Tab-separated table of C-alpha atoms and ligand atoms in Angstrom:
chain	number	residue	atom	x	y	z
A	507	MET	CA	-23.950	-3.982	5.100
A	508	LYS	CA	-23.961	-4.672	9.139
A	509	ASP	CA	-24.689	-2.041	11.643
A	510	VAL	CA	-21.736	0.385	11.442
A	511	LEU	CA	-22.918	3.567	13.233
A	512	ILE	CA	-22.353	3.373	16.929
A	513	ASP	CA	-24.009	6.076	18.911
A	514	PHE	CA	-22.074	6.932	22.075
A	515	PHE	CA	-23.504	7.972	25.296
A	516	ALA	CA	-22.892	11.889	25.968
A	517	ILE	CA	-22.990	13.242	29.504
A	518	GLU	CA	-24.578	16.372	28.945
A	519	ASP	CA	-25.315	19.201	31.604
A	520	ASP	CA	-25.445	22.981	31.548
A	521	ARG	CA	-21.770	23.250	30.669
A	522	GLY	CA	-22.157	21.207	27.529
A	523	ALA	CA	-21.320	17.499	26.823
A	524	LEU	CA	-18.692	15.003	27.113
A	525	VAL	CA	-18.261	11.474	25.525
A	526	ALA	CA	-15.760	8.932	26.883
A	527	LEU	CA	-14.263	6.294	24.616
A	528	GLU	CA	-13.070	3.100	26.570
A	529	GLN	CA	-11.426	0.061	24.995
A	530	PHE	CA	-13.670	-3.184	25.125
A	531	LYS	CA	-16.568	-0.950	26.417
A	532	ASN	CA	-18.028	1.183	23.865
A	533	ILE	CA	-15.105	0.673	21.535
A	534	PRO	CA	-15.182	-3.082	20.348
A	535	PHE	CA	-11.344	-3.587	19.877
A	536	GLU	CA	-7.865	-2.697	21.321
A	537	ILE	CA	-6.991	0.750	20.783
A	538	LYS	CA	-3.659	1.085	19.459
A	539	ARG	CA	-3.462	4.154	17.719
A	540	VAL	CA	-5.368	7.423	17.553
A	541	TYR	CA	-4.838	10.109	14.818
A	542	TYR	CA	-7.122	12.983	13.397
A	543	ILE	CA	-7.373	14.596	10.207
A	544	TYR	CA	-8.486	18.198	9.605
A	545	GLY	CA	-7.949	21.237	7.515
A	546	ASN	CA	-9.518	19.131	4.631
A	547	LYS	CA	-10.222	20.701	1.411
A	548	LYS	CA	-13.963	20.530	0.472
A	549	ASN	CA	-13.399	19.246	-2.990
A	550	LEU	CA	-10.414	16.833	-2.515
A	551	ALA	CA	-11.538	13.399	-1.253
A	552	ARG	CA	-9.415	11.153	1.006
A	553	GLY	CA	-9.344	7.524	1.546
A	554	PHE	CA	-9.532	5.230	-1.433
A	555	HIS	CA	-8.029	2.227	0.368
A	556	ALA	CA	-8.812	-0.805	2.400
A	557	HIS	CA	-7.062	-2.410	5.176
A	558	ARG	CA	-6.103	-6.241	5.173
A	559	ASP	CA	-6.414	-6.474	8.976
A	560	LEU	CA	-7.342	-3.214	10.725
A	561	GLN	CA	-10.719	-1.982	12.570
A	562	GLN	CA	-11.120	1.609	12.775
A	563	ILE	CA	-13.816	4.188	14.312
A	564	LEU	CA	-14.196	7.436	12.689
A	565	ILE	CA	-15.783	10.232	14.667
A	566	CYS	CA	-16.491	13.655	13.081
A	567	VAL	CA	-15.637	15.677	16.366
A	568	SER	CA	-16.451	18.928	14.422
A	569	GLY	CA	-18.158	19.635	11.334
A	570	SER	CA	-19.562	17.351	8.754
A	571	CYS	CA	-18.230	15.123	5.986
A	572	ASN	CA	-19.544	11.964	4.061
A	573	VAL	CA	-18.067	8.617	3.854
A	574	ILE	CA	-18.494	5.913	1.233
A	575	LEU	CA	-18.084	2.198	2.659
A	576	ASP	CA	-17.677	-0.406	0.064
A	577	ASN	CA	-17.549	-4.155	1.072
A	578	GLY	CA	-17.186	-5.239	-2.473
A	579	LYS	CA	-20.947	-6.177	-2.773
A	580	GLU	CA	-22.790	-3.268	-1.466
A	581	LYS	CA	-21.892	0.440	-1.113
A	582	HIS	CA	-23.142	2.688	1.524
A	583	LYS	CA	-22.754	6.591	2.016
A	584	TYR	CA	-22.824	7.790	5.799
A	585	ILE	CA	-23.206	11.418	6.704
A	586	LEU	CA	-21.098	11.887	9.682
A	587	ASN	CA	-21.917	15.119	11.596
A	588	LYS	CA	-22.517	14.275	15.208
A	589	PRO	CA	-19.485	14.363	17.496
A	590	ASN	CA	-21.242	11.469	19.587
A	591	GLN	CA	-21.314	8.840	16.780
A	592	GLY	CA	-18.736	6.554	15.367
A	593	LEU	CA	-18.520	4.765	12.007
A	594	LEU	CA	-17.103	1.469	12.384
A	595	VAL	CA	-14.822	0.484	9.597
A	596	ASN	CA	-13.954	-3.416	9.633
A	597	LYS	CA	-11.162	-4.926	7.755
A	598	VAL	CA	-11.369	-5.321	4.104
A	599	ILE	CA	-13.654	-2.519	3.479
A	600	TRP	CA	-12.997	0.155	0.843
A	601	ARG	CA	-13.410	3.675	2.268
A	602	GLU	CA	-13.796	7.168	0.613
A	603	MET	CA	-14.302	10.232	2.679
A	604	LEU	CA	-15.495	13.518	0.939
A	605	GLU	CA	-17.464	16.635	1.259
A	606	PHE	CA	-15.816	18.072	4.145
A	607	SER	CA	-16.937	21.185	5.944
A	608	ASP	CA	-14.319	23.742	6.648
A	609	ASP	CA	-14.484	22.909	10.433
A	610	CYS	CA	-14.429	19.240	10.082
A	611	ILE	CA	-12.123	17.265	12.293
A	612	ILE	CA	-12.365	13.455	12.056
A	613	LEU	CA	-10.984	11.680	14.823
A	614	VAL	CA	-9.794	8.096	14.173
A	615	LEU	CA	-9.389	5.112	16.724
A	616	ALA	CA	-7.364	2.212	15.131
A	617	SER	CA	-6.841	-1.309	16.238
A	618	ASN	CA	-3.129	-1.434	15.227
A	619	TYR	CA	-0.029	0.615	14.381
A	620	TYR	CA	0.489	2.152	11.238
A	621	ASP	CA	1.590	-0.405	8.768
A	622	GLU	CA	1.860	0.528	4.967
A	623	ASN	CA	1.805	-2.819	4.182
A	624	ASP	CA	-1.496	-3.486	5.778
A	625	TYR	CA	-3.134	-1.000	2.952
A	626	ILE	CA	-4.688	-2.025	-0.237
A	627	ARG	CA	-4.780	0.877	-2.278
A	628	ASP	CA	-5.754	-0.657	-5.524
A	629	TYR	CA	-9.375	-1.146	-6.067
A	630	ASP	CA	-9.376	-4.218	-8.376
A	631	LYS	CA	-6.940	-5.798	-5.744
A	632	PHE	CA	-9.451	-4.826	-3.121
A	633	MET	CA	-12.203	-6.704	-4.902
A	634	GLU	CA	-10.046	-9.656	-5.231
A	635	THR	CA	-9.316	-9.636	-1.615
A	636	ALA	CA	-13.237	-8.857	-0.684
A	637	ASN	CA	-14.197	-12.022	-2.748
A	638	ARG	CA	-11.957	-14.054	-0.839
A	639	VAL	CA	-13.531	-12.970	2.454
B	1907	TYD	P1	-3.716	7.946	4.447
B	1907	TYD	O1	-4.118	6.739	5.304
B	1907	TYD	O2	-3.256	7.471	2.913
B	1907	TYD	O3	-4.696	8.944	4.433
B	1907	TYD	P2	-6.147	9.136	3.815
B	1907	TYD	O4	-6.587	7.683	3.997
B	1907	TYD	O5	-6.896	9.832	4.914
B	1907	TYD	O6	-6.253	9.790	2.644
B	1907	TYD	O7	-2.309	8.573	5.204
B	1907	TYD	C1	-1.764	9.758	4.367
B	1907	TYD	C2	-0.302	9.799	4.603
B	1907	TYD	O8	0.037	9.707	6.219
B	1907	TYD	C3	0.345	8.417	4.284
B	1907	TYD	O9	1.551	9.104	3.886
B	1907	TYD	C4	0.611	7.557	5.485
B	1907	TYD	C5	0.725	8.558	6.512
B	1907	TYD	N1	0.149	7.962	7.857
B	1907	TYD	C6	1.183	7.810	8.812
B	1907	TYD	O10	2.212	7.981	8.686
B	1907	TYD	N2	0.488	7.338	10.114
B	1907	TYD	C7	-0.817	7.081	10.183
B	1907	TYD	O11	-1.261	6.666	11.199
B	1907	TYD	C8	-1.699	7.299	9.118
B	1907	TYD	C9	-3.194	7.102	9.320
B	1907	TYD	C10	-1.233	7.795	7.905
């Protein structure tokens, strides 16, 4: 799978750290939507879908979680536990998010507005689509 972990530059000083996210600079797409997930139950996984035409960057701004990305040929598990690191999830990638720490907050930047029709929630349908890409 192509490099999908992006290290963001953190401006650090005695007070702490600051990361700036800028469209087309350190974020490779137009940011049309931002959402975040929190209060995740450790044993309850999320995701289990792909998108037909959406790019996203997942940033674990607090705590930690694991994300499995699957492009239909390869599967990789990523540990997200750095607020200055983003996981790029391209279109037609099946994702599963699991093993959330209690303090886990995932910030997501997305290249388009929410559209339920863009979701592929069935794994067999995902495989069909992935084989056509
Ligand atoms: P979903 O994407 O299925 O969550 P996850 O992949 O994290 O398991 O979204 C959960 C619910 O929230 C679903 O009913 C769709 C809704 N939703 C929105 O209304 N707007 C959004 O931007 C997102 C991401 C989800």
